[in-house]
CSV table of C-alpha atoms and ligand atoms in Angstrom, one decimal:
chain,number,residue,atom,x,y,z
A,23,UNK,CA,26.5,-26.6,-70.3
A,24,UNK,CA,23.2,-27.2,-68.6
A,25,UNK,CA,22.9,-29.9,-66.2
A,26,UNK,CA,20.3,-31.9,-64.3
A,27,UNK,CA,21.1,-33.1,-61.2
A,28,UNK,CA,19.8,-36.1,-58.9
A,29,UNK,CA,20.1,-36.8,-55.3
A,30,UNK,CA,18.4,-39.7,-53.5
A,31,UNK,CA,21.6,-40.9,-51.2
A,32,UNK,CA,19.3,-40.4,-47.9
A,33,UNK,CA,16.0,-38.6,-46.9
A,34,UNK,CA,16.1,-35.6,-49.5
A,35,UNK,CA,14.6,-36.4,-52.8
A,36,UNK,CA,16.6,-34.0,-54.1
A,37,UNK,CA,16.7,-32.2,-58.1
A,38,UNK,CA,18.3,-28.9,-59.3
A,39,UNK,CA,19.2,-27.4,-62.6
A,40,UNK,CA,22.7,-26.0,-62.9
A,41,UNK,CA,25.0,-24.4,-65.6
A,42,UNK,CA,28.8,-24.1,-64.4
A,43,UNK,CA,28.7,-23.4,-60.6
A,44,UNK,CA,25.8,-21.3,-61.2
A,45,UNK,CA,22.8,-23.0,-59.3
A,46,UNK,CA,19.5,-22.3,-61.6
A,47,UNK,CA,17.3,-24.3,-59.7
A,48,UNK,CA,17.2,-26.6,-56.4
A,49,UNK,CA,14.4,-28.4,-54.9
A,50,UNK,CA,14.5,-30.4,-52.4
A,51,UNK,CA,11.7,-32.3,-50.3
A,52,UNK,CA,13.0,-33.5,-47.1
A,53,UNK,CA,11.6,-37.2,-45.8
A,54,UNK,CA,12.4,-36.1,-42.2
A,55,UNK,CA,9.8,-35.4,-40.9
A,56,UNK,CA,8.3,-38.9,-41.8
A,57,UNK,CA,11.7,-40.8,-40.3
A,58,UNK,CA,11.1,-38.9,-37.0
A,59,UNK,CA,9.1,-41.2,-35.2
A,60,UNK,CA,12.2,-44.0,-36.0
A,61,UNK,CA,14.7,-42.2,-34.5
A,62,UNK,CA,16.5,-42.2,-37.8
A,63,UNK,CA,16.3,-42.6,-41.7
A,64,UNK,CA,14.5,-45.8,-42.6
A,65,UNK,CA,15.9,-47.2,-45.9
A,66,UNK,CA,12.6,-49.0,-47.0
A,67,UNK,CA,10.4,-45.5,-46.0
A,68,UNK,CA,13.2,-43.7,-47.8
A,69,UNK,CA,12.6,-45.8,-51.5
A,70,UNK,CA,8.9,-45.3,-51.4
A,71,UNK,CA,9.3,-42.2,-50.4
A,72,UNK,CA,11.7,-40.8,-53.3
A,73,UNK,CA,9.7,-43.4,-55.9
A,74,UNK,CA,6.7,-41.5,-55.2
A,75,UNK,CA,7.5,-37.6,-55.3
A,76,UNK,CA,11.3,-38.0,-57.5
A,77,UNK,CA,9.1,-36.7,-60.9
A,78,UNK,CA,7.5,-33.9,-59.3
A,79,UNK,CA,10.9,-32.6,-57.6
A,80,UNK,CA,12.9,-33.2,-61.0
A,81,UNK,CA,9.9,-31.1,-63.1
A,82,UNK,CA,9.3,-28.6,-60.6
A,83,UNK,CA,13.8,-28.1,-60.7
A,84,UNK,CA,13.2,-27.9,-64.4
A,85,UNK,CA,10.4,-24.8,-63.9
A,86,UNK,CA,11.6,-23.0,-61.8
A,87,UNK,CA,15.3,-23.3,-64.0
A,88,UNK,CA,13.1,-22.1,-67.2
A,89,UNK,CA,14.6,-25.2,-69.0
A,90,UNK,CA,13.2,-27.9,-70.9
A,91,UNK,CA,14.4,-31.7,-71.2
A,92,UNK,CA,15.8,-30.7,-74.4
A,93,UNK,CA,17.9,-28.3,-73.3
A,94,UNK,CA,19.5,-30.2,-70.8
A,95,UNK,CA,23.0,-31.0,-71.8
A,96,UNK,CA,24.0,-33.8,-69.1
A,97,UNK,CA,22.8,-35.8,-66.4
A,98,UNK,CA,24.4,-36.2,-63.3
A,99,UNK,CA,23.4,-38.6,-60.6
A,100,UNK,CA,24.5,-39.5,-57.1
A,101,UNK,CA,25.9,-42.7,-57.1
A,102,UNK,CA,27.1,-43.0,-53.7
A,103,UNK,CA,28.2,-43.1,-50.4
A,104,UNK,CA,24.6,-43.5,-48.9
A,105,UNK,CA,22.0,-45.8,-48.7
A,106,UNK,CA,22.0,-48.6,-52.0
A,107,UNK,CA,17.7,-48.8,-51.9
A,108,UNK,CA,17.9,-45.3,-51.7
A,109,UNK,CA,20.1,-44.0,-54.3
A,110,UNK,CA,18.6,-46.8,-56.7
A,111,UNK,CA,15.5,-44.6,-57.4
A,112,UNK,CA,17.6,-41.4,-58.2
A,113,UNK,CA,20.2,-43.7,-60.2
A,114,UNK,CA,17.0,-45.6,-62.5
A,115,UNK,CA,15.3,-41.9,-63.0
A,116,UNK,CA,18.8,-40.8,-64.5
A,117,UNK,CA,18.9,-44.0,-66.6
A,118,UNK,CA,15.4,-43.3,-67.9
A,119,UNK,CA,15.9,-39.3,-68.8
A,120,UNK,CA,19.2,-40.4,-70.3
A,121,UNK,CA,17.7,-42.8,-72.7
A,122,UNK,CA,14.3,-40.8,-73.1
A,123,UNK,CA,16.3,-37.6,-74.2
A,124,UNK,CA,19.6,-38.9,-75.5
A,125,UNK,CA,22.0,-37.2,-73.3
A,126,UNK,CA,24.8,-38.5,-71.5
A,127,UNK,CA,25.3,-38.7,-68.1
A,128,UNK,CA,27.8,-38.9,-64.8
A,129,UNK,CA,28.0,-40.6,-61.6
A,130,UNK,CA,28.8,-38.1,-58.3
A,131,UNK,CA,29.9,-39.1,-55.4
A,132,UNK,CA,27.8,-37.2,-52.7
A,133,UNK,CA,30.7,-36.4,-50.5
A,134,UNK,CA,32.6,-34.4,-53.5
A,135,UNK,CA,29.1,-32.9,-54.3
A,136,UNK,CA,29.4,-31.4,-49.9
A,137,UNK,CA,33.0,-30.6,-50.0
A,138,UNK,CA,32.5,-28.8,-53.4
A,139,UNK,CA,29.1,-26.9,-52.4
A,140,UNK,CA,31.3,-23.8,-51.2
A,141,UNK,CA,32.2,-23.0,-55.0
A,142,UNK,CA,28.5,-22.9,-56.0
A,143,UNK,CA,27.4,-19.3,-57.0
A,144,UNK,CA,24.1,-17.7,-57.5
A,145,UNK,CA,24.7,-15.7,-60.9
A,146,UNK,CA,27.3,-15.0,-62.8
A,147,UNK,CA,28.4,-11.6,-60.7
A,148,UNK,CA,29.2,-13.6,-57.9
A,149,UNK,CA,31.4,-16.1,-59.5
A,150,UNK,CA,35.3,-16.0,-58.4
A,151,UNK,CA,38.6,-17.7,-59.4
A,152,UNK,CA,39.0,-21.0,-58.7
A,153,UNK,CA,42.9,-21.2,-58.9
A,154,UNK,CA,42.7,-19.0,-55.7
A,155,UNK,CA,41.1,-21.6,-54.2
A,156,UNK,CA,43.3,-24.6,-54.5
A,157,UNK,CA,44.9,-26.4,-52.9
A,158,UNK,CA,42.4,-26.3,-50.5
A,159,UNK,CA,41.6,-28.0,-47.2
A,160,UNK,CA,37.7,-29.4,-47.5
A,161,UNK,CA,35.3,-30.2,-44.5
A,162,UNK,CA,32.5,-32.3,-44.6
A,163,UNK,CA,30.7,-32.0,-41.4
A,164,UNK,CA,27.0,-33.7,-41.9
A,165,UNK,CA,24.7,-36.6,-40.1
A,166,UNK,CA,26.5,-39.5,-42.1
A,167,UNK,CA,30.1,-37.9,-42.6
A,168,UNK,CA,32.5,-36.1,-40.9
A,169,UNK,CA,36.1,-36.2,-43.6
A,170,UNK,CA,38.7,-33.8,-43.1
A,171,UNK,CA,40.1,-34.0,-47.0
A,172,UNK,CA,43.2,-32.7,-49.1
A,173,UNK,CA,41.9,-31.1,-52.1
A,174,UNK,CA,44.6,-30.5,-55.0
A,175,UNK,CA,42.2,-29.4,-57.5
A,176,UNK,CA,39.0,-30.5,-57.8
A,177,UNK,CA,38.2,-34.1,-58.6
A,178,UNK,CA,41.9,-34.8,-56.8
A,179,UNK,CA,41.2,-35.7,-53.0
A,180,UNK,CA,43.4,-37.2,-49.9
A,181,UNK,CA,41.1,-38.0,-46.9
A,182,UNK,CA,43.4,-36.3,-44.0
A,183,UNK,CA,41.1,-37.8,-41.1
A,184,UNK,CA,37.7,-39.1,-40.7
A,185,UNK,CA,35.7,-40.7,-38.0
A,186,UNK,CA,36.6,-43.9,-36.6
A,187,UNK,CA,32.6,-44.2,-35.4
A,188,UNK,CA,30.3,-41.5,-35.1
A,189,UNK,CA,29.5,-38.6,-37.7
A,190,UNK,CA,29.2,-35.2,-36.0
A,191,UNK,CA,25.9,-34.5,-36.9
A,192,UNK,CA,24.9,-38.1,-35.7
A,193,UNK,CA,26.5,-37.3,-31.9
A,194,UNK,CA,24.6,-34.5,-31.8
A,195,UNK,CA,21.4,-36.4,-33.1
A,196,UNK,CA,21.7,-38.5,-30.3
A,197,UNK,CA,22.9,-36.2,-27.6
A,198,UNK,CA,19.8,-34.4,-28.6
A,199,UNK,CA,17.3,-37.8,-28.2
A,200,UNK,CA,18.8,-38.1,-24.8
A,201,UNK,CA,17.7,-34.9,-23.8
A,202,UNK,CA,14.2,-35.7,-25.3
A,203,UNK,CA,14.8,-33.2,-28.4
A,204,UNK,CA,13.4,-35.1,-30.7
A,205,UNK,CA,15.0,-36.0,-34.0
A,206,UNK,CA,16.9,-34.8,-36.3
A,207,UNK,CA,18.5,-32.7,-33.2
A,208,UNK,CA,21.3,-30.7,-34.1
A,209,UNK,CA,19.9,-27.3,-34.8
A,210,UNK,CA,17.3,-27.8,-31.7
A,211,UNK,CA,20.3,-28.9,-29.3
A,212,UNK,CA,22.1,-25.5,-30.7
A,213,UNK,CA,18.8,-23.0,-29.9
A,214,UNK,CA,19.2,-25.0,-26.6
A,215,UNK,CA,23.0,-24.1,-26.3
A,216,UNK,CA,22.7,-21.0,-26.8
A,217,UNK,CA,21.1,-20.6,-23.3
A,218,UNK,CA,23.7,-22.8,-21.5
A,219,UNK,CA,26.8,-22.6,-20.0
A,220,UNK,CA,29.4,-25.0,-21.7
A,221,UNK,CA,31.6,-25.5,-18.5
A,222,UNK,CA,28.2,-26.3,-15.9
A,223,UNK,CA,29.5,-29.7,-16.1
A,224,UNK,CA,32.5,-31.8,-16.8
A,225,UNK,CA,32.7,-33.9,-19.6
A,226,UNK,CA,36.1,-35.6,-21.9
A,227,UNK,CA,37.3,-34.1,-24.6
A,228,UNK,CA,37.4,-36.8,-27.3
A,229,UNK,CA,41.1,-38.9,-27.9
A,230,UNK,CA,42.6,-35.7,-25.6
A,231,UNK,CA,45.7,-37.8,-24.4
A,232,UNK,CA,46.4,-38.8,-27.9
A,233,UNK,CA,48.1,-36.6,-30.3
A,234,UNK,CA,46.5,-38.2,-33.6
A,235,UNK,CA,45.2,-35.7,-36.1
A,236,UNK,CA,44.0,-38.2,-38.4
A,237,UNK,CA,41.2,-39.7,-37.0
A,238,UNK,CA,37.9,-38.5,-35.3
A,239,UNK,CA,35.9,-39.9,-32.7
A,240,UNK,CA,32.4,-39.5,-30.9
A,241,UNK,CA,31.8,-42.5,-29.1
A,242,UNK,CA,33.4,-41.8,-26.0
A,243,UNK,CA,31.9,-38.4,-25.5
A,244,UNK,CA,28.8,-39.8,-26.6
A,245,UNK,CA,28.8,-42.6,-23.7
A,246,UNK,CA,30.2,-39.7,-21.1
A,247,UNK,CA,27.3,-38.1,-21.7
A,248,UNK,CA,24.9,-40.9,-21.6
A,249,UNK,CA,26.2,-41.3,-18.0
A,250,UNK,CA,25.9,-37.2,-17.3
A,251,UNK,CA,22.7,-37.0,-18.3
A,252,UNK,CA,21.8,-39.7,-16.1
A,253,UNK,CA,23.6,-38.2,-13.2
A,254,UNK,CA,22.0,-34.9,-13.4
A,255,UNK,CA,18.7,-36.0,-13.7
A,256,UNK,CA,19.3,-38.7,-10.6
A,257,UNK,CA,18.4,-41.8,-12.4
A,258,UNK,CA,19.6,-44.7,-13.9
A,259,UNK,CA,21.8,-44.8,-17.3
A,260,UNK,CA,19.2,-45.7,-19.7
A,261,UNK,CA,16.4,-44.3,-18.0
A,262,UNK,CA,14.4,-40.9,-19.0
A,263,UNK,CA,15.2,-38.5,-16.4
A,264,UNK,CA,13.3,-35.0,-15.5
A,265,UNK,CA,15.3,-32.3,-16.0
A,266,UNK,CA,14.7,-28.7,-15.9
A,267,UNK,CA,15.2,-26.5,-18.9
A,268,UNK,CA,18.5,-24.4,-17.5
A,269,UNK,CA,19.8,-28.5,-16.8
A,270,UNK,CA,19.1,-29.2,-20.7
A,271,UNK,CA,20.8,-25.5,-21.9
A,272,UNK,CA,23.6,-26.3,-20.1
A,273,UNK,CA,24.1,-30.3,-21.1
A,274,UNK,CA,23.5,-29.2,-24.7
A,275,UNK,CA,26.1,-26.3,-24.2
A,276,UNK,CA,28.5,-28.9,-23.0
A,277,UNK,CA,28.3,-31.7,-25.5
A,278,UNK,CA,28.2,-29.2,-28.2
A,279,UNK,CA,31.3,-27.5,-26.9
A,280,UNK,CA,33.6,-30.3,-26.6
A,281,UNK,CA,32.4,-31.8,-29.7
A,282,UNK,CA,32.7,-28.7,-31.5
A,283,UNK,CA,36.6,-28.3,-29.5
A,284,UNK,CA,37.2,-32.0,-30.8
A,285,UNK,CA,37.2,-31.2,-34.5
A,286,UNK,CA,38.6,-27.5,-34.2
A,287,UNK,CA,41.7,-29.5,-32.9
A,288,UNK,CA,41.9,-32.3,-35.5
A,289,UNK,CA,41.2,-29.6,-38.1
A,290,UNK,CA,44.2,-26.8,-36.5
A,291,UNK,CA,46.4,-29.6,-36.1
A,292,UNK,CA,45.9,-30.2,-39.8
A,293,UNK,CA,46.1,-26.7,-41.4
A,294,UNK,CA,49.4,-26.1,-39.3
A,295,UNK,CA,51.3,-29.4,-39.9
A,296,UNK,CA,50.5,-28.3,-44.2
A,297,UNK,CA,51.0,-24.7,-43.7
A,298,UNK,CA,54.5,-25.6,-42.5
A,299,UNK,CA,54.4,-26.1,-46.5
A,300,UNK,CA,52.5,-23.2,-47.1
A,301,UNK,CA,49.9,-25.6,-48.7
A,302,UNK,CA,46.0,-24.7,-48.7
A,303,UNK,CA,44.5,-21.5,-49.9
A,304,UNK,CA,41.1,-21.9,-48.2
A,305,UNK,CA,39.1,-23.9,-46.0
A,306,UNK,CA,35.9,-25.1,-48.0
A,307,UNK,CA,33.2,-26.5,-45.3
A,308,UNK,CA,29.5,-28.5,-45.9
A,309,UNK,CA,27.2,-30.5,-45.0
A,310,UNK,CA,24.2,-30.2,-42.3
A,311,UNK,CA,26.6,-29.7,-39.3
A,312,UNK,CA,28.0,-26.5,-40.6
A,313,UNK,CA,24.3,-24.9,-40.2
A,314,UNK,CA,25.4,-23.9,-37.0
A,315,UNK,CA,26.2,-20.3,-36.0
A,316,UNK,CA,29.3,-21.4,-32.8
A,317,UNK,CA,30.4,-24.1,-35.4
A,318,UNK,CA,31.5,-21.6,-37.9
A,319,UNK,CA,32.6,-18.8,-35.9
A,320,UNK,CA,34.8,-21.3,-34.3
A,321,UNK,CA,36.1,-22.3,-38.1
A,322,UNK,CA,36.3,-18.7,-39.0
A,323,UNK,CA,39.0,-18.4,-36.5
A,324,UNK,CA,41.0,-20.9,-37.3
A,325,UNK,CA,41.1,-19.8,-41.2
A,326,UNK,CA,41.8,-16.6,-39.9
A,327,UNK,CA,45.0,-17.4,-37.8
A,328,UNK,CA,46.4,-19.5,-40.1
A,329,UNK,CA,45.8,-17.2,-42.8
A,330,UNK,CA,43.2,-19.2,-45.1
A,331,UNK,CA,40.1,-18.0,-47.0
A,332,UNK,CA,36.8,-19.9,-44.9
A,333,UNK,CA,34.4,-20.9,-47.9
A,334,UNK,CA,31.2,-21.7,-47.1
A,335,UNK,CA,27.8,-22.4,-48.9
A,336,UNK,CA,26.0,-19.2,-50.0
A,337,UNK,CA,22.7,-20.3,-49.2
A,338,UNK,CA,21.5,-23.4,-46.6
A,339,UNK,CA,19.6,-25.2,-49.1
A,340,UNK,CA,23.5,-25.5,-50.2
A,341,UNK,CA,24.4,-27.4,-46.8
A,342,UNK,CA,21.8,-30.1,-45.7
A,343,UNK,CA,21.5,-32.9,-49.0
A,344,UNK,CA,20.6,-31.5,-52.1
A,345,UNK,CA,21.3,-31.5,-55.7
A,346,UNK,CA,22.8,-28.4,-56.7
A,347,UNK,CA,26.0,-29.5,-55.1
A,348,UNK,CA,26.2,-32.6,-57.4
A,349,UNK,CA,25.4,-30.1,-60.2
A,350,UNK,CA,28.2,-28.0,-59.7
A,351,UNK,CA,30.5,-31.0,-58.9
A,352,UNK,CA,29.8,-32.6,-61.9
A,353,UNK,CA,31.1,-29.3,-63.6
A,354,UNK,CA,34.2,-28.0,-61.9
A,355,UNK,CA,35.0,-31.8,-61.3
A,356,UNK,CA,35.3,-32.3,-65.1
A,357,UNK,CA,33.9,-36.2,-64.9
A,358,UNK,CA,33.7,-37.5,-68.4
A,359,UNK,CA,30.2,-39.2,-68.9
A,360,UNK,CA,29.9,-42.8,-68.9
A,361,UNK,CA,28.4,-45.2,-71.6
A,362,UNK,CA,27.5,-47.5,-69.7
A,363,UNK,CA,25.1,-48.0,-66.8
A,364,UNK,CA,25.9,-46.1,-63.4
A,365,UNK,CA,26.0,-48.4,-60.9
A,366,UNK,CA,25.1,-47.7,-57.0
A,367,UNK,CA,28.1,-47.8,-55.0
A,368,UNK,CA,26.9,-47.4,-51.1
A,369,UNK,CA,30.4,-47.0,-49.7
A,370,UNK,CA,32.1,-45.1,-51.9
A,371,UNK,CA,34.9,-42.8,-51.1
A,372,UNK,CA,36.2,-39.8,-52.3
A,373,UNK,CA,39.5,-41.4,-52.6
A,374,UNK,CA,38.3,-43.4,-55.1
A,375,UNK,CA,36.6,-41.2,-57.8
B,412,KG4,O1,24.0,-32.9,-44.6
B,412,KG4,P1,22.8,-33.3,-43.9
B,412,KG4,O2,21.5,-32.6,-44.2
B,412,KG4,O3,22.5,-34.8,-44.2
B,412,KG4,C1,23.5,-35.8,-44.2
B,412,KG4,O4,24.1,-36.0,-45.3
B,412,KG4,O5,23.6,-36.4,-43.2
B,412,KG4,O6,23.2,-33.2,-42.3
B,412,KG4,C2,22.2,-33.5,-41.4
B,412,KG4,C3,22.8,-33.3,-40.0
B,412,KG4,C4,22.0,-33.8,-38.9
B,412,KG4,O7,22.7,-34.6,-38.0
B,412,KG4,C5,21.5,-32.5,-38.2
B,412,KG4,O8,21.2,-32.7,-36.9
B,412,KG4,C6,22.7,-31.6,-38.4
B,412,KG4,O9,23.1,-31.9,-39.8
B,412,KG4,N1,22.3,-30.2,-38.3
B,412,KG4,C7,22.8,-29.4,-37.4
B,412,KG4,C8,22.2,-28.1,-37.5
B,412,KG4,N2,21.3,-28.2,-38.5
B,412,KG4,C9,21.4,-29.5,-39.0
B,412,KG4,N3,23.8,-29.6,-36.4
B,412,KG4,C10,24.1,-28.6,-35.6
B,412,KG4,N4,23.6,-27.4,-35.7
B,412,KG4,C11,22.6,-27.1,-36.6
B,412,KG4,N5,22.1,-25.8,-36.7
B,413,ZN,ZN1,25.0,-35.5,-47.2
């Protein structure tokens, strides 16, 4: 079954072509760049911006796929969790290639399309067997989510823990803006890392006296280091201090360590307590965060003591937003079209599919 798939839940405009979990196409054009000067993703900027370059990204997915609207089987659409102006555009496009060709079509939820990515393949050679996948533990690490989720079987999720403010990616957005990065931060703040030492200075390790494993949190570590910064550069909280670059490696070493050490123990806590059980096959990780080289090494290990295949995207169009995930989870998911209009649903969670 061919499939064309939408995404417009953020600042990708987002098509792809799939068949299976074999990605045929995915394009993506990325509004960044344009949000940059906000400090974050604009909702309004983000409509326009998908209502004026969603029929290029869809025909060019399309090309590149070899396929024509007739031979498109199904539509699938993200239909949430993101932003309701945004995901309206890729939601009405759906609607009007589902009417125009007479083919049915599905609502995705974008977090399944993340935690799913891992299973997408690039041709038929690489393609493996899903039942040694599941029961699997999934991850989404990415600038609007961080879920730690139970995964039966596809289409059959448990959220395990998830943040009780910040997403990951968003700490280290802002961590990033403090240092005077520039936005989105993450990869910059890890090229910056890289050249630090993660002990330099002291900062908390988030909800360390407490012993929850269902729950994440990045407030606290994201107010520490608003003070740090301020410290090291000898001004006031609030104020832009000078620093020198080996000051920013090693900041950016430090918040990236203990935010990184933060999740490894939510997530360790979480394989041991099921693999008392003997419970989850694999580890299945996406979303933007997991772009980062000490991110997955640190992940690696932790599949690797506890004796669990790490699954991650095959390529990184696969991690940041984009379609082909919603492709491939409308296939291994087994969603049964709907008749009826898809409606947006800006909060919606994986629980509830
Ligand atoms: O999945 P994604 O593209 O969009 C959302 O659904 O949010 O994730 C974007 C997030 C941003 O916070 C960005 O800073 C982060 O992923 N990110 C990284 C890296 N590359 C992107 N974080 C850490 N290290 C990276 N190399
Ligand atoms: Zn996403």
């Amino acid at each position: 079954m061919i499939i064309l798939a939408i995404d417009t839940s953020c600042d990708e405009t987002a098509a792809a072509v799939t068949q299976g979990n074999i990605v045929l196409s995915n394009v993506i054009w990325s509004q960044a760049s344009l949000h940059a000067k906000f400090g974050g993703v604009m909702p309004s900027l983000a409509q326009r911006m998908h209502q004026e370059r969603i029929d290029w990204v869809i025909k060019r997915a399309l090309q590149q796929a070899k396929c024509k609207g007739k031979n498109v089987d199904r539509i699938a659409v993200t239909a949430g969790p993101g932003l309701a102006i945004a995901l309206g555009v890729g939601i009405t496009k759906a609607m009007e290639l589902k009417s125009v060709w007479d083919k049915p079509s599905v609502a995705i939820n974008h977090i399944e399309g993340h935690l799913l990515s891992p299973l997408a393949v690039r041709n038929t050679r690489s393609d493996f067997n899903l039942a040694d996948v599941f029961p699997a533990l999934g991850l989404v690490v990415s600038g609007g989510h961080t879920e730690l989720v139970e995964i039966g079987r596809p289409g059959s999720y448990a959220i395990l823990a998830k943040t009780q403010d910040d997403a990951l990616g968003e700490a280290l957005d802002k961590a990033a803006r403090l240092l005077g990065l520039g936005y989105p931060g993450g990869a910059i703040l890890e090229k910056m890392a890289k050249l630090g030492n993660p002990k330099e200075y002291p900062l908390p390790l988030p909800m360390a006296r407490q012993e929850r494993i269902d729950a994440f949190s990045y407030s606290g570590l994201k107010s520490a280091f608003m003070r740090l910064v301020s410290d090291v550069g000898n001004v006031a909280v609030g104020e832009r201090p000078e620093l020198t670059l080996q000051q920013i490696y090693d900041l950016a070493a430090c918040f990236q360590n203990r935010a990184f050490q933060h999740l490894e123990r939510v997530v360790a806590g979480q394989i041991k307590l099921a693999n008392q059980e003997g419970k989850f096959k694999s580890l299945l990780v996406g979303g933007g965060v997991i772009a980062n080289t000490d991110l997955k090494k640190r992940l690696r290990k932790i599949a690797k003591v506890n004796g669990l295949k790490l699954m991650l995207p095959y390529s990184k169009k696969l991690v940041g937003d984009n379609a082909a995930m919603i492709g491939v989870a409308a296939a291994i998911s087994k969603h049964t079209p709907e008749n009826t209009l898809i409606d947006r649903k800006p909060r919606w969670s994986v629980e509830d599919i």
